[in-house]
Amino acid sequence: MTEAADLASSYELVVIGGGPAGLAAAALAARAGVSTVLFDENPGVGGQIYRAITTTPVKDRAILGEDYWDGATLADEAKASGALIVNGATVWSLDRQRLVGVSLGGKARLIEAGRVIIATGSQERPFPIPGWTLPGVMTAGGAQTALKAQGLVASGRTVLAGNGPLLWLLAAQTLRAGGKIDAILDTTPRRNWLQAMFHLPDFALSPYFGKGLALLKEVRAKVAIHRADTIEAVGTDRVREVVFSGSGGTKRLPVDLLLLHQGVVPNVNLANAAGVAHEWNDRQLCFVPVLDADFGSSVPGIAVAGDGAGIAGGTAAAERGRIAAIAAVRALKPDSVVPDTQAIRQSLQREEMGRSFLDWLNRPSESFRQPVGDTIACRCEEVTAKQVRDTAKMGCEGPNQMKAFLRCGMGPCQGRLCGLTVTELIAAERKSTPDEVGYYRLRPPVKPITLAELASLPISEAERKAVER
């Protein structure tokens, strides 16, 4: 197991994130002779899509599906490439000079990088409904992590709510593993179909088409599906029932576990803190980094690959990682032999076919993105939607100014669970756009670290003498 003291002071390439993009990038670069280190904060590689791919207790391949097991090949290739893969490493800082702050085993180090590839992937979009902070309400991604990493499925009365491919995939995986789902509340707005249909021809030719139909057929045969235009989790000490309304009026279902999901969005915090320019993507309703054809960012020497560059799925993420790695190798070692990017770009194009259909179809309803009243918008600081809206009406122009009023985005999650919600609420109240309102201005540390970790940073003799009296 690698310890902080084992790390070199510099590497030619630092890859941050051990999902498909990070694994593919590290493997390609290391094989090309580039000194490469990959940092990932989880106990094993795989990211969310291939979570626990080397350690999962789920041995029946059919439960998680064949796509999941593709991650084993990526993990094996990265391990055999010669890249240093460091798990349990929290990257808490990255600056424009490519100085990487990382904590490992309670010790912090600053690592110089010739090039950096940020492959921090995606995170679930906030789903701020009344009662979403009650015990017994969690994200679909959290339940999937428990299945992949521990082989656990929910017991008791379980309801899934929301939309997006992951919702249906989790339902299928849970059923295959012997779990029971009492109902699915589908929140997909009907009007989404009108926009999505323009992109149906490409979707029909994509790898997603057949898989998606099979998944829907499998789940619908075993689970009751309800239309839901509003959802509320109800309970005092924990969630006891879910109340929803749709075409059939208002209904109530008793529930022990409510799993929420309305898509995934890029995890932008580290790239944001490094000064990478971002822009609003109206199709995916999130901020994405501004990148060139090789996934290079606005900060020289820093690339963003995988779903952190915009949501496209696991296979596409790996191809993006390879393209970013080739660009890094060419910059660092121009004489190195690297694969031709043409075939990789063609593969990426095939994987991205039909993405527009999925994005337009699964755009979450405005009512589930922009809460009202006493619904919590910022979980860490317990700030309500009404407080955010009222502050915007007072003249607050953006989320960074909002911090001074309400502390939104200043808790342990550093805005991951409220950033998009706060931006959209301000934009709605000020009759503006999310792009004009902007996002939180992130500062290191982007992940919580202890004072002891900071104090453990090595001190040079010159630094020591600078403070001695």
C-alpha positions as a printed Julia matrix, in Angstrom:
469×3 Matrix{Float64}:
   0.0     0.0     0.0
   1.4     3.38   -1.03
   2.0     5.9     1.76
   2.45    9.66    1.5
   6.19    9.3     2.17
   6.49    7.01   -0.86
   5.29    9.66   -3.29
   7.79   11.48   -5.47
   7.84   15.26   -5.38
   6.89   15.44   -9.06
   5.44   13.37  -11.88
   5.18   14.06  -15.57
   1.45   13.26  -15.49
  -0.97   13.32  -12.58
  -4.37   11.74  -13.2
  -7.07   12.58  -10.65
  -9.86   10.01  -10.49
  -9.88    6.25  -10.98
 -13.01    5.81  -13.07
 -13.01    4.78  -16.75
 -11.45    8.03  -18.0
  -8.71    8.06  -15.38
  -7.84    4.38  -15.78
  -7.7     4.61  -19.58
  -5.61    7.79  -19.48
  -3.13    6.47  -16.93
  -2.67    3.18  -18.77
  -2.0     4.82  -22.13
   0.39    7.44  -20.77
   2.39    4.99  -18.66
   2.79    2.59  -21.59
   4.17    5.51  -23.6
   6.92    6.02  -21.04
   5.44    8.94  -19.12
   5.92    8.86  -15.34
   2.3     8.68  -14.25
   0.49    8.64  -10.93
  -3.27    8.17  -10.52
  -4.93    9.42   -7.33
  -8.35    8.12   -6.3
 -10.05    8.65   -2.94
 -11.89    5.31   -2.93
 -10.51    2.02   -1.56
 -10.37    0.61   -5.11
 -10.49    1.83   -8.68
 -13.54    1.91  -10.93
 -15.27    5.18  -10.15
 -19.02    5.06   -9.73
 -19.87    3.13  -12.88
 -17.32    0.38  -12.14
 -17.45    0.77   -8.37
 -15.52   -2.01   -6.52
 -14.76   -3.74   -9.83
 -11.78   -5.56   -8.29
 -13.39   -6.4    -4.96
 -17.17   -6.66   -5.4
 -18.78   -9.56   -3.56
 -21.37   -9.83   -6.35
 -20.17  -12.82   -8.34
 -23.22  -13.47  -10.52
 -22.32  -11.39  -13.58
 -25.96  -11.12  -14.62
 -26.91   -9.08  -11.54
 -24.88   -5.97  -12.37
 -24.94   -6.59  -16.14
 -22.16   -7.25  -18.64
 -21.41   -3.53  -19.1
 -20.24   -3.36  -15.49
 -17.64   -6.09  -16.0
 -16.0    -4.11  -18.82
 -14.37   -2.17  -16.0
 -12.22   -5.18  -15.09
 -10.32   -4.86  -18.36
  -9.64   -1.16  -17.74
  -8.44   -1.88  -14.19
  -6.16   -4.71  -15.36
  -4.67   -2.57  -18.14
  -3.94    0.3   -15.75
  -2.34   -2.04  -13.22
  -0.13   -3.65  -15.88
   0.89   -0.35  -17.47
   3.37    0.7   -14.81
   1.37    3.7   -13.65
   1.42    4.26   -9.89
  -2.18    3.84   -8.73
  -2.8     5.35   -5.3
  -6.14    4.61   -3.65
  -7.44    6.3    -0.51
  -5.88    9.56   -1.72
  -7.91   12.75   -1.39
  -6.92   15.5    -3.82
  -7.88   18.73   -2.08
  -6.06   21.33   -4.15
  -4.97   22.02   -7.72
  -3.66   25.39   -8.91
  -2.89   26.92  -12.3
   0.78   25.93  -11.92
  -0.3    22.28  -11.67
   0.66   21.91   -8.02
  -1.48   19.09   -6.63
  -2.39   18.91   -2.94
  -3.15   15.35   -1.84
  -3.75   13.65    1.51
  -2.98    9.99    2.07
  -3.14    8.11    5.35
  -3.51   11.33    7.33
  -0.48   12.95    5.71
  -0.57   15.72    3.1
   1.83   16.28    0.22
   2.21   18.8    -2.59
   3.05   17.17   -5.94
   4.33   19.01   -9.01
   2.87   17.83  -12.31
   3.99   18.4   -15.88
   0.43   17.74  -17.02
  -2.8    17.03  -15.15
  -5.87   15.12  -16.31
  -8.91   15.71  -14.11
 -11.14   12.65  -14.31
 -13.38   13.18  -11.32
 -16.48   12.02  -13.19
 -20.04   12.89  -12.31
 -22.29   13.25   -9.29
 -26.02   12.94   -8.87
 -28.04   16.07   -9.54
 -29.66   17.56   -6.43
 -33.31   16.47   -6.04
 -34.69   18.98   -3.48
 -38.22   17.86   -2.66
 -40.04   18.4     0.65
 -38.67   15.87    3.11
 -35.56   14.9     1.16
 -33.38   15.32    4.27
 -35.36   12.76    6.31
 -33.64    9.53    7.36
 -34.69    6.82    4.94
 -34.4     9.1     1.9
 -31.24    8.66   -0.11
 -29.97    8.76   -3.67
 -30.23    5.91   -6.13
 -26.47    6.17   -6.59
 -25.94    5.53   -2.88
 -28.04    2.37   -3.08
 -26.12    1.22   -6.15
 -22.83    1.77   -4.33
 -24.05   -0.47   -1.49
 -24.96   -3.17   -4.01
 -21.68   -3.04   -5.91
 -19.33   -2.63   -2.96
 -21.09   -4.7    -0.28
 -23.6    -6.82   -2.17
 -26.45   -5.22   -0.2
 -30.0    -4.59   -1.38
 -32.7    -2.65    0.42
 -35.14   -4.41    2.71
 -38.59   -3.14    3.59
 -40.93   -1.09    1.42
 -38.79    0.57   -1.24
 -39.84    3.23   -3.76
 -37.69    4.73   -6.51
 -38.53    8.22   -7.77
 -37.23   10.38  -10.59
 -35.98    9.71  -14.09
 -32.87    8.9   -16.09
 -31.11    5.67  -17.13
 -29.54    5.01  -13.72
 -32.96    4.82  -12.07
 -34.04    1.97  -14.34
 -30.64    0.26  -14.18
 -30.7     0.23  -10.38
 -34.24   -1.15  -10.41
 -33.16   -4.01  -12.68
 -30.01   -4.74  -10.66
 -31.98   -4.74   -7.4
 -34.55   -7.17   -8.77
 -31.87   -9.49  -10.16
 -30.15   -9.5    -6.76
 -33.33  -10.68   -5.07
 -34.52   -7.32   -3.8
 -38.05   -5.97   -4.04
 -39.22   -2.59   -5.33
 -42.75   -1.57   -4.43
 -43.1     1.22   -6.99
 -41.33    3.59   -9.33
 -42.5     7.2    -9.54
 -41.61    8.42  -13.03
 -41.14   12.19  -13.1
 -40.22   12.55  -16.79
 -42.15   15.57  -18.13
 -44.39   14.56  -21.05
 -43.28   17.56  -23.09
 -39.74   16.17  -23.1
 -40.81   13.58  -25.66
 -41.53   16.29  -28.24
 -37.98   17.65  -28.1
 -36.38   14.22  -27.82
 -38.15   12.83  -30.89
 -36.06   15.06  -33.17
 -33.04   13.02  -32.07
 -34.67    9.58  -32.23
 -32.98    8.45  -35.5
 -29.5     8.78  -34.01
 -30.64    7.13  -30.79
 -32.06    4.17  -32.73
 -28.61    3.59  -34.24
 -26.76    3.95  -30.93
 -25.68    1.22  -28.49
 -28.19    2.59  -25.97
 -31.33    1.78  -27.96
 -31.54   -1.99  -27.58
 -30.18   -1.97  -24.04
 -32.66    0.68  -22.96
 -35.68   -1.11  -24.34
 -34.65   -4.38  -22.72
 -34.13   -2.63  -19.38
 -37.54   -0.94  -19.46
 -39.25   -4.21  -20.4
 -37.5    -6.1   -17.59
 -38.47   -3.59  -14.89
 -41.99   -2.81  -16.07
 -42.87   -6.51  -15.97
 -42.23   -6.63  -12.22
 -42.75   -3.15  -10.76
 -45.75   -0.81  -10.58
 -44.99    2.45  -12.41
 -46.77    5.68  -11.4
 -46.71    9.07  -13.04
 -45.56   11.78  -10.59
 -45.66   15.55  -11.15
 -45.12   16.35   -7.46
 -43.43   14.3    -4.71
 -43.17   14.76   -0.96
 -41.43   12.56    1.61
 -43.48   12.53    4.81
 -42.47   11.57    8.33
 -41.2    12.91   11.64
 -38.29   10.79   12.87
 -37.84    9.21    9.42
 -39.69    8.85    6.13
 -42.94    6.95    6.59
 -44.75    7.59    3.33
 -44.35    9.26   -0.01
 -47.12   11.5    -1.32
 -47.29   12.16   -5.05
 -49.68   13.56   -7.59
 -50.09   12.79  -11.25
 -52.79   12.15  -13.82
 -54.62    9.92  -11.34
 -54.77   12.52   -8.6
 -52.94   12.5    -5.26
 -51.78    9.16   -3.85
 -49.88    8.0    -0.77
 -47.58    5.01   -0.46
 -46.12    3.68    2.79
 -42.34    3.51    2.47
 -39.25    2.53    4.46
 -36.74    3.64    1.84
 -37.19    6.32   -0.81
 -34.49    6.45   -3.48
 -34.27    9.67   -5.48
 -32.56   10.27   -8.8
 -32.89   12.78  -11.62
 -29.73   12.3   -13.61
 -26.05   13.0   -13.13
 -23.98   16.14  -13.77
 -20.23   16.78  -14.04
 -18.32   17.05  -10.78
 -16.78   20.46  -11.46
 -15.39   21.47   -8.06
 -11.72   20.66   -8.57
 -11.6    22.04  -12.11
 -13.41   25.15  -10.93
 -10.91   25.69   -8.1
  -8.04   25.33  -10.57
  -9.41   28.24  -12.6
 -10.83   26.22  -15.5
 -13.47   28.19  -17.42
 -16.98   26.71  -17.38
 -20.2    27.44  -19.26
 -23.85   26.49  -18.86
 -25.05   23.53  -20.93
 -28.76   24.06  -21.47
 -29.33   20.54  -22.8
 -27.86   18.84  -19.74
 -28.84   21.69  -17.37
 -25.45   21.99  -15.71
 -22.07   23.69  -15.92
 -19.42   22.02  -18.08
 -15.76   22.96  -18.65
 -14.79   24.8   -21.83
 -12.51   22.34  -23.64
 -10.72   21.9   -26.95
 -10.8    18.81  -29.19
  -8.21   17.07  -27.0
 -10.12   17.93  -23.79
  -7.58   20.57  -22.86
  -9.0    23.3   -20.64
  -8.52   27.06  -20.46
  -5.63   26.45  -18.02
  -2.51   25.32  -19.88
  -1.49   21.78  -19.02
  -4.79   20.82  -17.38
  -7.28   18.6   -19.21
 -10.7    17.37  -18.12
 -11.82   13.96  -19.36
 -14.7    11.57  -18.8
 -18.12   12.61  -17.53
 -16.48   15.61  -15.88
 -16.31   17.03  -19.41
 -20.05   16.51  -19.95
 -22.19   13.43  -19.38
 -21.69   10.7   -22.0
 -21.38    7.36  -20.18
 -18.62    4.97  -19.17
 -17.34    3.77  -22.54
 -17.24    7.31  -23.92
 -15.43    8.42  -20.75
 -12.64    5.91  -21.39
 -12.2     7.15  -24.96
 -12.05   10.74  -23.75
  -9.4     9.72  -21.25
  -7.29    8.17  -24.01
  -7.55   11.28  -26.19
  -6.5    13.53  -23.29
  -3.62   11.17  -22.48
  -2.36   11.17  -26.06
  -2.28   14.98  -26.01
  -0.36   14.91  -22.72
   2.17   12.37  -24.03
   2.76   14.39  -27.2
   3.39   17.51  -25.11
   5.68   15.75  -22.63
   7.49   13.29  -24.92
   7.03   14.3   -28.56
   9.05   11.31  -29.79
   6.94    8.72  -28.01
   4.8     6.33  -30.03
   1.1     6.75  -29.25
  -2.04    5.34  -30.87
  -3.64    7.27  -33.71
  -6.55    9.27  -32.35
  -8.72    8.8   -35.45
  -9.98    5.35  -34.44
 -10.5     6.52  -30.85
 -12.46    9.57  -31.99
 -14.63    7.4   -34.24
 -15.36    5.1   -31.31
 -16.2     8.11  -29.15
 -18.54    9.45  -31.82
 -20.38    6.11  -31.92
 -20.74    6.1   -28.14
 -22.08    9.66  -28.14
 -24.69    8.9   -30.79
 -28.13    9.16  -29.3
 -26.9    11.16  -26.33
 -29.02   14.13  -27.39
 -32.16   11.97  -27.26
 -31.37   10.83  -23.71
 -30.49   14.33  -22.55
 -33.66   15.96  -23.87
 -35.89   13.1   -22.73
 -34.51   13.06  -19.2
 -34.31   16.81  -18.52
 -35.75   17.11  -15.0
 -38.87   19.16  -14.46
 -38.34   22.74  -13.34
 -40.45   22.07  -10.24
 -37.97   19.38   -9.11
 -34.93   21.6    -9.76
 -36.24   24.86   -8.32
 -37.91   24.18   -4.95
 -40.18   26.6    -3.11
 -41.13   27.45    0.46
 -39.5    25.64    3.35
 -37.96   22.9     1.23
 -34.25   22.69    2.07
 -32.0    23.93   -0.74
 -28.63   23.77    1.08
 -28.47   20.7     3.29
 -25.18   21.52    5.04
 -26.34   24.93    6.3
 -30.08   24.08    6.37
 -31.03   26.98    4.11
 -34.52   26.88    2.62
 -35.59   27.66   -0.92
 -37.61   30.62    0.38
 -34.52   32.1     2.01
 -32.55   31.83   -1.23
 -35.38   33.3    -3.28
 -35.98   36.17   -0.83
 -32.27   37.02   -0.78
 -32.21   37.08   -4.58
 -35.19   39.44   -4.56
 -33.26   41.73   -2.2
 -30.63   42.17   -4.89
 -28.2    39.27   -4.38
 -26.77   38.68   -7.84
 -25.06   35.32   -7.55
 -24.14   32.33   -5.39
 -20.85   33.82   -4.2
 -22.6    36.88   -2.79
 -25.24   34.54   -1.37
 -22.55   33.0     0.86
 -22.3    36.26    2.78
 -26.05   36.23    3.47
 -26.84   32.55    4.03
 -23.58   30.52    3.97
 -24.87   28.39    1.09
 -22.03   26.32   -0.35
 -19.78   26.8     2.7
 -20.51   23.46    4.38
 -18.67   20.14    4.12
 -20.01   19.35    0.63
 -18.59   22.63   -0.74
 -21.68   23.2    -2.87
 -21.94   19.79   -4.49
 -25.48   19.26   -3.18
 -26.78   22.8    -3.59
 -24.73   24.56   -6.27
 -27.03   23.99   -9.23
 -30.15   24.56   -7.13
 -28.92   27.91   -5.79
 -27.82   29.09   -9.23
 -31.18   28.22  -10.78
 -33.18   29.78   -7.95
 -31.28   33.06   -8.25
 -31.68   33.02  -12.03
 -35.42   32.39  -11.72
 -35.96   35.22   -9.23
 -33.82   37.71  -11.14
 -35.29   36.76  -14.54
 -31.77   35.91  -15.66
 -29.97   32.78  -16.93
 -27.76   30.34  -15.01
 -24.85   31.28  -17.26
 -25.21   34.94  -16.24
 -25.65   34.08  -12.56
 -22.67   31.71  -12.51
 -21.53   29.09  -10.03
 -19.71   29.06   -6.71
 -16.13   30.29   -6.84
 -14.31   27.34   -5.32
 -11.17   27.63   -3.21
  -8.89   24.95   -1.79
  -9.3    22.77    0.08
 -12.11   21.46   -2.15
 -12.47   18.46    0.16
 -12.43   18.63    3.98
  -9.01   17.93    5.47
  -7.72   18.22    9.02
  -5.29   20.76   10.42
  -3.02   17.82   11.26
  -2.87   16.91    7.58
  -1.93   20.46    6.63
   0.67   20.56    9.4
   2.22   17.37    8.03
   3.25   19.08    4.78
   7.05   18.86    4.42
   8.86   22.12    5.25
  11.99   23.11    3.39
  14.97   24.63    5.17
  14.34   27.99    3.48
  10.71   27.95    4.67
  11.76   27.08    8.18
  14.3    29.9     8.34
  11.74   32.37    6.99
   9.68   32.1    10.17
  12.44   31.56   12.73
  13.26   34.52   14.98
